[in-house]
Coordinates of C-alpha atoms in Angstrom, one line a residue:
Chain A
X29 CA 18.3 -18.6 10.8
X30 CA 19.1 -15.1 12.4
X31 CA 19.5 -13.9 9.3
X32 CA 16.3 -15.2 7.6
X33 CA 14.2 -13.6 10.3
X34 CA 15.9 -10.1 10.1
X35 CA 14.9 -10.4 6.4
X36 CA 12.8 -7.6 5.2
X37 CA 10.6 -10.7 3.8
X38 CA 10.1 -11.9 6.8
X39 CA 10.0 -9.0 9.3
X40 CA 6.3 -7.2 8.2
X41 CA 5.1 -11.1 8.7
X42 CA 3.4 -10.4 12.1
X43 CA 1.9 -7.2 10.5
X44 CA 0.7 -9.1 7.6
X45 CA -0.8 -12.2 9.2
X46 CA -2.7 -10.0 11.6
X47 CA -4.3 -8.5 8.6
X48 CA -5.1 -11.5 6.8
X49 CA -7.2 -12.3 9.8
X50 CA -9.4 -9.6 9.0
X51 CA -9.3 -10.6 5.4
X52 CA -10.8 -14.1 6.3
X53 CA -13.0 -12.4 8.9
X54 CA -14.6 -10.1 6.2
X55 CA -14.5 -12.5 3.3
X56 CA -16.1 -15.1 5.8
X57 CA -18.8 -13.2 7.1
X58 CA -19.9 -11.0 4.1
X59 CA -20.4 -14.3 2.0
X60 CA -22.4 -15.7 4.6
X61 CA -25.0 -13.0 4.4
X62 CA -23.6 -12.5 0.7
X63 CA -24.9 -16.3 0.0
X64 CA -28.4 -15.5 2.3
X65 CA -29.1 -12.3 0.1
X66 CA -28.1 -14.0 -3.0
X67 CA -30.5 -16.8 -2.9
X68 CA -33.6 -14.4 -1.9
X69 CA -32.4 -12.4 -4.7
X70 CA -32.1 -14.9 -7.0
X71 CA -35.3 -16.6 -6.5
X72 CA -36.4 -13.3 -6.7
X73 CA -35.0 -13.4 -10.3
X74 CA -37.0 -16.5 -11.0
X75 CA -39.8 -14.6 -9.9
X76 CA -42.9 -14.4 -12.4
X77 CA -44.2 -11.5 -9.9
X78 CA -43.2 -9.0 -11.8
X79 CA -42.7 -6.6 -8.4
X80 CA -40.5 -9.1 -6.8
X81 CA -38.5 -10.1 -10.3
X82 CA -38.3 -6.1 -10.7
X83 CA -36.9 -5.5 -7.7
X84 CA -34.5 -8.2 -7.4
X85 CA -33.1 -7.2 -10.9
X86 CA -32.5 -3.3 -10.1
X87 CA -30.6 -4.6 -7.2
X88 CA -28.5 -7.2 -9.4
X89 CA -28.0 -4.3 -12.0
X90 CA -27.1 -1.6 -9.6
X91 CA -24.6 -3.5 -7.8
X92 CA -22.9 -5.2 -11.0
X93 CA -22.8 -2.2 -13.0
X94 CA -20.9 0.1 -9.9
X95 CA -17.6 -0.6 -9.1
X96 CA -17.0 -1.9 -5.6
X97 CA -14.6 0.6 -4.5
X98 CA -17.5 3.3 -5.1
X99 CA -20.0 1.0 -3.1
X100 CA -17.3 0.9 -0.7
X101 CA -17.4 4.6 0.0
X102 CA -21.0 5.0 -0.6
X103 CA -21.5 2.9 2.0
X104 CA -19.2 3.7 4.7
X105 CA -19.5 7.8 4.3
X106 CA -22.4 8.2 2.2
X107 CA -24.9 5.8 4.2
X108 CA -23.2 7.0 7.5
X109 CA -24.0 10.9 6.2
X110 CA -27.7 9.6 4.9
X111 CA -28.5 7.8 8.4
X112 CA -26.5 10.2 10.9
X113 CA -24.5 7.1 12.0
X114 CA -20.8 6.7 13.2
X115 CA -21.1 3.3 11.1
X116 CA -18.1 0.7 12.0
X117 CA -15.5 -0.2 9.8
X118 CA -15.9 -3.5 10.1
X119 CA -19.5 -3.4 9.4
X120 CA -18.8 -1.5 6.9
X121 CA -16.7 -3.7 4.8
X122 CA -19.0 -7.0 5.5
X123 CA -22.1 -4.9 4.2
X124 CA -19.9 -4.0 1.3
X125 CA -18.6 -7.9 0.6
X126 CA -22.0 -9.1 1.4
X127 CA -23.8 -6.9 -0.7
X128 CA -21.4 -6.9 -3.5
X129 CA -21.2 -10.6 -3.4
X130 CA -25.2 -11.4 -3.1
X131 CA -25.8 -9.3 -6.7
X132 CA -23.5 -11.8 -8.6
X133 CA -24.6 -15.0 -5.9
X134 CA -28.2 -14.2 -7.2
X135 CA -27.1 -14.9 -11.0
X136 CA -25.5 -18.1 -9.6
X137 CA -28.3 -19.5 -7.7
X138 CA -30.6 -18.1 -10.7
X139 CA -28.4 -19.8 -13.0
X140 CA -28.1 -23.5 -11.8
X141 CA -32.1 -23.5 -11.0
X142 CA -32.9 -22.3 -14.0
X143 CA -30.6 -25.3 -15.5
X144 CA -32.5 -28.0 -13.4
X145 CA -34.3 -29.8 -16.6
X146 CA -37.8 -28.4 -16.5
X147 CA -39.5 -32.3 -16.2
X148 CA -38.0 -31.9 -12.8
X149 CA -40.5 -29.5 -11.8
X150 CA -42.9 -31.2 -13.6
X151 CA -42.2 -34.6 -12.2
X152 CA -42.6 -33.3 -8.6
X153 CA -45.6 -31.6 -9.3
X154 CA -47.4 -34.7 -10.8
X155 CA -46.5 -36.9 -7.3
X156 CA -48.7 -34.4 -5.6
X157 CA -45.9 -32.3 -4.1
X158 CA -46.5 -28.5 -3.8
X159 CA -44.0 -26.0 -5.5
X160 CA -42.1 -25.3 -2.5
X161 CA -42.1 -29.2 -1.3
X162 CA -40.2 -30.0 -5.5
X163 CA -37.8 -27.1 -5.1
X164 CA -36.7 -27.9 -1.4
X165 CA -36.5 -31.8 -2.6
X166 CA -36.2 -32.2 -5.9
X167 CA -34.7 -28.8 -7.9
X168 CA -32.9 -27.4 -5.1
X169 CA -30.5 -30.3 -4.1
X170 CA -29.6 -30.9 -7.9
X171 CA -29.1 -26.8 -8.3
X172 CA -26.8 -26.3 -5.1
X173 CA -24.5 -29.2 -6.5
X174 CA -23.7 -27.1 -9.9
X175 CA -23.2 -23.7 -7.5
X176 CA -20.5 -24.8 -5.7
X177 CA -17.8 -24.6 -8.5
X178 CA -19.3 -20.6 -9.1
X179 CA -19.6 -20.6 -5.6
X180 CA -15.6 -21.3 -5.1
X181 CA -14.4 -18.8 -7.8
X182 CA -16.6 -16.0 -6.0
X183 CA -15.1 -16.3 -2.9
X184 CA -11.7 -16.2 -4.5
X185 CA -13.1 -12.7 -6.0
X186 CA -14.3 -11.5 -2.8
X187 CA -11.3 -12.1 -0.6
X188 CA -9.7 -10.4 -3.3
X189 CA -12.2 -7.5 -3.2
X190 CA -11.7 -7.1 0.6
X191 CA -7.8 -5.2 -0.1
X192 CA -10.2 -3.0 -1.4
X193 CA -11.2 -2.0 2.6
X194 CA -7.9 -0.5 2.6
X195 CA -9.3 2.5 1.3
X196 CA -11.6 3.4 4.5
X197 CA -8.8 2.1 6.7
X198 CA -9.8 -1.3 7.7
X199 CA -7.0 -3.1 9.0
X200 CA -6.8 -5.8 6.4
X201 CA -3.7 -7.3 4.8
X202 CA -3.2 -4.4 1.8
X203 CA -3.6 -1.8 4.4
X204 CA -1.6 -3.4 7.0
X205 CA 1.9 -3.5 4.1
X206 CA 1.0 -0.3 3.0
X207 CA 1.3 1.3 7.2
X208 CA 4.3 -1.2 7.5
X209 CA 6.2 0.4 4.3
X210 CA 5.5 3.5 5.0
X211 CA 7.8 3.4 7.7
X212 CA 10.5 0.8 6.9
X213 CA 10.7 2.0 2.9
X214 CA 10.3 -1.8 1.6
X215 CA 7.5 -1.7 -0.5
X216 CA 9.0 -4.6 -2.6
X217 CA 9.8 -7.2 -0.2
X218 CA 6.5 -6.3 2.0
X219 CA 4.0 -6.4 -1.1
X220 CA 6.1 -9.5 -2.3
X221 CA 5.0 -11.4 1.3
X222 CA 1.3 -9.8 0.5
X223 CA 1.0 -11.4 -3.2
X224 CA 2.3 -14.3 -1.7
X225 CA -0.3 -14.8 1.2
X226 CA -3.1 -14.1 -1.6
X227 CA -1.8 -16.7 -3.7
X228 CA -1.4 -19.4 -0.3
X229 CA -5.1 -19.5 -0.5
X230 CA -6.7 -18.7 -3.6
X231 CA -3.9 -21.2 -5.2
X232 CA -5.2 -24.0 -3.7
X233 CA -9.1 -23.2 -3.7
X234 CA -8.4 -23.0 -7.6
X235 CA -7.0 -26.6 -7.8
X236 CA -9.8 -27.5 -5.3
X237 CA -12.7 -26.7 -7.3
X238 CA -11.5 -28.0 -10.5
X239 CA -11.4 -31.4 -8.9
X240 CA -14.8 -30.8 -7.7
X241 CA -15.8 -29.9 -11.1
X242 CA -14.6 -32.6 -12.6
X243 CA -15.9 -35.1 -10.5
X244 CA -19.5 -33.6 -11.0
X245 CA -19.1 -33.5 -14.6
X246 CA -19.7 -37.4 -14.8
Chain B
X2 CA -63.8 -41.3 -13.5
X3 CA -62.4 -38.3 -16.5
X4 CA -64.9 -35.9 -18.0
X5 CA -63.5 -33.7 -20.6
X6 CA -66.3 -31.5 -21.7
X7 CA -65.0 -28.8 -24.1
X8 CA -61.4 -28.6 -23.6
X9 CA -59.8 -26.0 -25.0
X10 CA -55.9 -25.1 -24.7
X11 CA -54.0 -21.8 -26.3
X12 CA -50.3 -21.2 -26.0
X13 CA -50.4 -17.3 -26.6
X14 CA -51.9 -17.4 -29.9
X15 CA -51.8 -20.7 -30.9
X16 CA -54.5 -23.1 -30.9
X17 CA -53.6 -26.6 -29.5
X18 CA -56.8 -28.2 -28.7
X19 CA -60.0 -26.5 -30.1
X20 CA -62.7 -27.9 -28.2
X21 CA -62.1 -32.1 -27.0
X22 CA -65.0 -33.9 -25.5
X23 CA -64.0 -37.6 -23.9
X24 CA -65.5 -39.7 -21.1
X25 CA -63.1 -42.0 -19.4
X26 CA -64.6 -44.7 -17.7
X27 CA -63.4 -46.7 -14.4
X28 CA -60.8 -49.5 -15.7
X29 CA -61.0 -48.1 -19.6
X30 CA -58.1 -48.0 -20.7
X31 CA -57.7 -45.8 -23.3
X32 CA -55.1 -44.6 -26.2
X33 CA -54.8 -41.6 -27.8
X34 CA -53.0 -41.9 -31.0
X35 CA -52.8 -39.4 -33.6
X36 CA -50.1 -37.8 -35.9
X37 CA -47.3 -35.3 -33.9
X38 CA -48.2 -31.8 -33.4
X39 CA -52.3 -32.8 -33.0
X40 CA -52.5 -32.1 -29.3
X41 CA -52.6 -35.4 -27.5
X42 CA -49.6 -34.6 -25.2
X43 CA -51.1 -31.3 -24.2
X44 CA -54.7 -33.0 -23.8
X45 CA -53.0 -35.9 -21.6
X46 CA -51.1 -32.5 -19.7
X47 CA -54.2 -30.9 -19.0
X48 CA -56.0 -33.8 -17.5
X49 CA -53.7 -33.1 -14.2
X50 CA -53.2 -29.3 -14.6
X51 CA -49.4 -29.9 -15.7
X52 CA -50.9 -27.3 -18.2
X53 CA -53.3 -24.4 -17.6
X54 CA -57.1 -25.2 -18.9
X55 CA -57.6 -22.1 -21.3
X56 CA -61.5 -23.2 -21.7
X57 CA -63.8 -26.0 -21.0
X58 CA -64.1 -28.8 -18.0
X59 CA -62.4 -31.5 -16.7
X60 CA -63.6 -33.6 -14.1
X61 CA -61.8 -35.9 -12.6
X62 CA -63.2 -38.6 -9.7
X63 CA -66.1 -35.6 -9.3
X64 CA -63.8 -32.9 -8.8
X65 CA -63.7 -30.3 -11.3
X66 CA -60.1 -29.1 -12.1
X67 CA -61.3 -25.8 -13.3
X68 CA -62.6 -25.0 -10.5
X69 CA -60.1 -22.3 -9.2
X70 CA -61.3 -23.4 -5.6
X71 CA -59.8 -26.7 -6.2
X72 CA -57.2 -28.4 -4.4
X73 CA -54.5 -29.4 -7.2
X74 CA -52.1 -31.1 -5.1
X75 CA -54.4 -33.3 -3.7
X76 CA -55.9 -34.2 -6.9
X77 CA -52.1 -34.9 -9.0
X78 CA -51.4 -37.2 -6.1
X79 CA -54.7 -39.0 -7.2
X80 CA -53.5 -39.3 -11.1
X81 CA -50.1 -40.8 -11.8
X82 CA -48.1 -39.7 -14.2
X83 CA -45.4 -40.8 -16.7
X84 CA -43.2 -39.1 -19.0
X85 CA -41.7 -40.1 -22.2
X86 CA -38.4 -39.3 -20.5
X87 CA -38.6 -40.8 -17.3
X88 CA -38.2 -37.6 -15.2
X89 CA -35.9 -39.5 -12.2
X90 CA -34.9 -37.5 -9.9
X91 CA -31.0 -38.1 -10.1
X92 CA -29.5 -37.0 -6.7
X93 CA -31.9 -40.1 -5.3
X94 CA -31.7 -43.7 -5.1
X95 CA -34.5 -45.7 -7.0
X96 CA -35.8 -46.3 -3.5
X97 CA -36.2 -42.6 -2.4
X98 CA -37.4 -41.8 -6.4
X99 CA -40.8 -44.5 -5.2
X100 CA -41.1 -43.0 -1.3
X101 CA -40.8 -39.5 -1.7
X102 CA -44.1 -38.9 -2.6
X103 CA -45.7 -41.2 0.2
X104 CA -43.2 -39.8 2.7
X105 CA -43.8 -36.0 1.8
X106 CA -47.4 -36.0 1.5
X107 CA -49.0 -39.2 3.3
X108 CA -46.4 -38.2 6.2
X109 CA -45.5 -42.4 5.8
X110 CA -41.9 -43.1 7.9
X111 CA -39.6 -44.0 5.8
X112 CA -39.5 -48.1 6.8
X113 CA -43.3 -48.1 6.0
X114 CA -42.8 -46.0 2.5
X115 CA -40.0 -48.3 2.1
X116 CA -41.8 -51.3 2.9
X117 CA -44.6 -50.6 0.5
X118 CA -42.3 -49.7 -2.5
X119 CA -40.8 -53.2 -2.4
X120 CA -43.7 -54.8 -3.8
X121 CA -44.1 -51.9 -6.2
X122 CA -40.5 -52.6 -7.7
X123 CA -41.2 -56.9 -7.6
X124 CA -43.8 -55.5 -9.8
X125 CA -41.9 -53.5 -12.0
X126 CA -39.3 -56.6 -12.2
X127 CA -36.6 -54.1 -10.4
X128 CA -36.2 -55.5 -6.6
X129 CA -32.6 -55.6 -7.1
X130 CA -32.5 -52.0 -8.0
X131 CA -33.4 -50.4 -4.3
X132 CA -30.6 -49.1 -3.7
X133 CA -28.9 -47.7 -7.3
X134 CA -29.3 -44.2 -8.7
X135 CA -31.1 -43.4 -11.9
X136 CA -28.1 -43.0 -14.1
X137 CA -27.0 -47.0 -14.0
X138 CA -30.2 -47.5 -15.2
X139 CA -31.0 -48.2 -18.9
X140 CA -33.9 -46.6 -20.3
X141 CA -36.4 -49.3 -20.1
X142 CA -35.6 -49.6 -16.9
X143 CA -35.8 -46.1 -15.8
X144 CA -39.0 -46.0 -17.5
X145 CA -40.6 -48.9 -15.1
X146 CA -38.7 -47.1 -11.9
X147 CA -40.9 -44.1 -13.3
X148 CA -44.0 -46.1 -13.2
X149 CA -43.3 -47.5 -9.9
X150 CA -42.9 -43.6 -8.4
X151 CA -46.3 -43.1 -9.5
X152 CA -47.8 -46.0 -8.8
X153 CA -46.5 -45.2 -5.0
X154 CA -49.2 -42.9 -4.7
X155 CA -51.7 -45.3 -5.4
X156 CA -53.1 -43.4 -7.6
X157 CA -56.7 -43.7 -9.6
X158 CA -55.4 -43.0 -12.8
X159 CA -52.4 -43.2 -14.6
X160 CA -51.7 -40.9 -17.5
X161 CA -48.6 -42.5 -20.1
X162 CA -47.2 -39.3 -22.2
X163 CA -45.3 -41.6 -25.2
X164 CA -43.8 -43.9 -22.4
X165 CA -41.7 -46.1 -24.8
X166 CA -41.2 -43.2 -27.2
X167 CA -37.3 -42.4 -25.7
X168 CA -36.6 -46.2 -25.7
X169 CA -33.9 -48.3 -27.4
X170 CA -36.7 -50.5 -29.4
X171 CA -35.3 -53.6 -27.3
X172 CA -36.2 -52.3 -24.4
X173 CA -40.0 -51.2 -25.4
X174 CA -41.3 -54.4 -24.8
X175 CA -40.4 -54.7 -21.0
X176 CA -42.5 -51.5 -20.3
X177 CA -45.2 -52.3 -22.0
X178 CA -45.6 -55.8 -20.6
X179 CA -45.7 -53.7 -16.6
X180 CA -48.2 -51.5 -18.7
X181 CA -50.3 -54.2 -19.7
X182 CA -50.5 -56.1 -16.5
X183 CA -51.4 -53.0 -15.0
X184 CA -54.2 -52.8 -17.0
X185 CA -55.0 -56.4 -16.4
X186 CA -54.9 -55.7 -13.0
X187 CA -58.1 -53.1 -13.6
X188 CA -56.1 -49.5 -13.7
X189 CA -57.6 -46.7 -15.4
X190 CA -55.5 -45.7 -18.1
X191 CA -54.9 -43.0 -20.8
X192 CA -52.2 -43.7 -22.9
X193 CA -50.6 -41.3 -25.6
X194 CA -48.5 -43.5 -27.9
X195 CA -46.9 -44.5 -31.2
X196 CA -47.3 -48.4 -30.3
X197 CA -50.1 -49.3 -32.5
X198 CA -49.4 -52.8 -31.3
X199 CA -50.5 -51.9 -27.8
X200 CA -53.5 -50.3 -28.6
X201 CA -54.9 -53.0 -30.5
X202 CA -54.0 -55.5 -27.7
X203 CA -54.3 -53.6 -24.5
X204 CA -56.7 -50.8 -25.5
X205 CA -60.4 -50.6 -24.8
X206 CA -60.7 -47.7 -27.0
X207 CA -59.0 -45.6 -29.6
X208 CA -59.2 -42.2 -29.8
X209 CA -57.4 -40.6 -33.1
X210 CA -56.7 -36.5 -32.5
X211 CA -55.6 -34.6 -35.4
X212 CA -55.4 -30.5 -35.5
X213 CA -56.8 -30.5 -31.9
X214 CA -59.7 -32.3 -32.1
X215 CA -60.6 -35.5 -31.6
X216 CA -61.3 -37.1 -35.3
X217 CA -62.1 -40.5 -34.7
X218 CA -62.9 -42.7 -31.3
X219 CA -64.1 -46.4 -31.1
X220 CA -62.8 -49.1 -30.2
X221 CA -59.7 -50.7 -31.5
X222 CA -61.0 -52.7 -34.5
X223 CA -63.3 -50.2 -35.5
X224 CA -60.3 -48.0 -35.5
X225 CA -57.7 -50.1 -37.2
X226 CA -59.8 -52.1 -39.5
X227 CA -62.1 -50.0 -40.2
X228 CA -61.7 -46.3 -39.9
X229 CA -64.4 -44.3 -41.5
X230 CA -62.3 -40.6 -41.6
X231 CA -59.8 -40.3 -43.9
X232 CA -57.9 -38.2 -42.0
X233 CA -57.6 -41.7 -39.2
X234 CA -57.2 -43.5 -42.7
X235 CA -54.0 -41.9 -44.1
X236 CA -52.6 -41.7 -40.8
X237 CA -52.9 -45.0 -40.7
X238 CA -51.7 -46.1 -43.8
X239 CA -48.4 -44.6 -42.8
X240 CA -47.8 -46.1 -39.2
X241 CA -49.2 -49.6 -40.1

């Protein structure tokens, strides 16, 4: 037992778990304004105003066609340079996640409304019920159901994304092995517990959502 | 109860209906029949703004759709509607599909929506549906949930768009029997349909629309047994 917790597997453990807590924290919070952002944005995308559909789309085009590790820096030094501002790390990173997240959120929520059968709409409308009345009753219910499986794989993306954060030195699990190895010299067994406590939850999640998909295939 | 003075509808470039002219009457009902591609699905869509009115009037109960003024919601909650593929709404129960209309814009509770769509579905020969969703229903069945839905809204009119046209042909019959007694039963009706059967039987009129116009109109007999454009006539010859 001594032995087994001497182990350099298990010795950067406290290191690590303290910075898969930040990885939760950031993946958390940055899809919960990543999902709010995402479905303005999509709509947005739905838009036959062509200012709002415009708009919407440069933001979905921007962010998809930068890498996140530039948007990363962009917006922890450049936006802090722009605005003057010590900006947090931690603010930082859920900006990032949550804007990162919402460009590719909005093609899921555009998606699965757009594949709500037109007669839908058409149906609703007929009853008497205004636009917004058939999407919040009618198109909306039916379109959330096929977002979840898109929904699932993006937040195994994002939590992925957040080692990403190690870059501006937020404390998350990457940049907590790499400080840990670079004292103790055991890249290997540290980044082995790392790859590890990715797979723990994005494993799962996987085999989650394909049951979910399945069942909402019928 | 339906004026249609000069109706004219264009997708882009394309002419659909070039100018229809039809006065509905209260309990008329009436069938549009007519070979495909001739309009009478658009012409049946515009007469509750499902499309956009490129020219013309329509006026229905006194109020004039074209109006830009106009409220539309109220009026479509005034003039039922039915499509030729049911249009359920899937994530509901056959219950909610009848009461969400009453519930969402007569502000009904839900045990008084609930206890006014029972009689709608006795009707409709469904009572012991309540409770299922759409997708254990067969198609005829869907189709007289459908009707139900809009008859929730105790509506004025009731527009058909091909009702039995998605049917298995054994399960026609059912729909058109709730059809016919609702016709009975003194509903205005415009029908779009391939059932020449029921627009001899259940029509008071007949109104034939080929290249977006209407060709022919009279009443059933005059119509089938003796239609005076050959146009009606060759159509005829080949559906009879």
């Amino acid at each position: 037992m001594e032995a087994f917790l001497n182990s350099d597997y298990i010795k950067p453990m406290p290191y690590l778990l303290e910075g898969l807590l930040y990885t939760l924290l950031i993946t958390f919070v940055g899809l919960f304004f990543g999902f709010i952002i995402g479905a303005i944005m999509g709509f947005g995308r739905l838009s036959k105003n062509k200012l709002i559909y415009g708009l919407s789309s440069i933001y979905v085009e921007i962010i998809r066609g930068t890498p996140l590790l530039a948007q990363i820096l962009f917006i922890y030094f450049g936006l802090s340079q722009l605005l003057d501002i010590n900006m947090h790390k931690l603010v930082a990173a859920i900006l990032a996640i949550a804007l990162n997240a919402g460009a590719y959120i909005a093609e899921i929520v555009r998606g699965a409304v757009h594949s709500v059968d037109k007669g839908q709409m058409e149906a609703g409308r007929s009853i008497g019920l205004t636009k917004v009345q058939t999407m919040r009753y009618i198109i909306w219910p039916q379109a959330f159901k096929r977002m979840i499986p898109p929904l699932g794989n993006q937040f195994v993306i994002s939590l992925k994304d957040t080692s990403l954060f190690s870059a501006i030195a937020v404390g998350e699990m990457v940049y907590q092995a790499k400080t840990y190895y670079a004292t103790t010299f055991t890249p290997f067994e540290t980044l082995t517990m790392v790859c590890l406590l990715y797979l723990v939850i994005t494993i799962p999640t996987s085999i989650y959502l394909r049951r979910i998909e399945r069942r909402l295939d019928v | 109860m339906i004026q249609v003075k000069d109706l004219h509808k264009s997708f882009g470039k394309l002419e659909v209906l070039k100018g229809i002219n039809a006065n509905i009457k209260e309990k008329e009902v009436v069938c549009v029949i007519g070979p495909s591609g001739s309009g009478k699905s658009t012409f049946l869509r515009c007469l509750n703004l499902l499309e956009e009115v490129t020219g013309g009037e329509v006026i229905i109960d006194g109020e004039n759709l074209t109006d830009p003024t106009i409220d539309i919601n109220s009026i479509r909650s005034r003039v039922g509607m039915v499509f030729q593929h049911f249009n359920l709404f899937p994530h509901m129960t056959v219950l909610d599909n009848i009461t969400l209309g009453p519930r969402k814009i007569k502000k009904m509770s839900k045990s008084e929506a609930d206890a006014a769509a029972l009689p709608l579905l006795e009707k409709v020969g469904l009572s012991d549906k309540a409770s299922v969703y759409p997708d254990s229903l067969s198609g005829g069945q869907k189709q007289r949930v459908a009707i139900a839905r809009a008859l929730a809204m105790e509506p004025k009119v009731m527009l058909f768009d091909e009702p039995t046209s998605a049917l298995d042909p054994e399960l026609v019959g059912d729909v058109l029997q709730v059809m016919q007694d609702l016709a009975k039963e003194g509903m205005t009706m415009v029908v779009v349909t391939h059932e020449m059967g029921f627009a001899k039987e259940v029509g008071n009129r007949v109104l034939f629309m080929d290249e977006g116009i209407v060709m022919e109109e009279g009443s059933p007999e005059q119509i089938f047994d003796y239609p005076q454009n050959s146009r009606t006539q060759s159509f005829l010859s080949k559906v009879l």
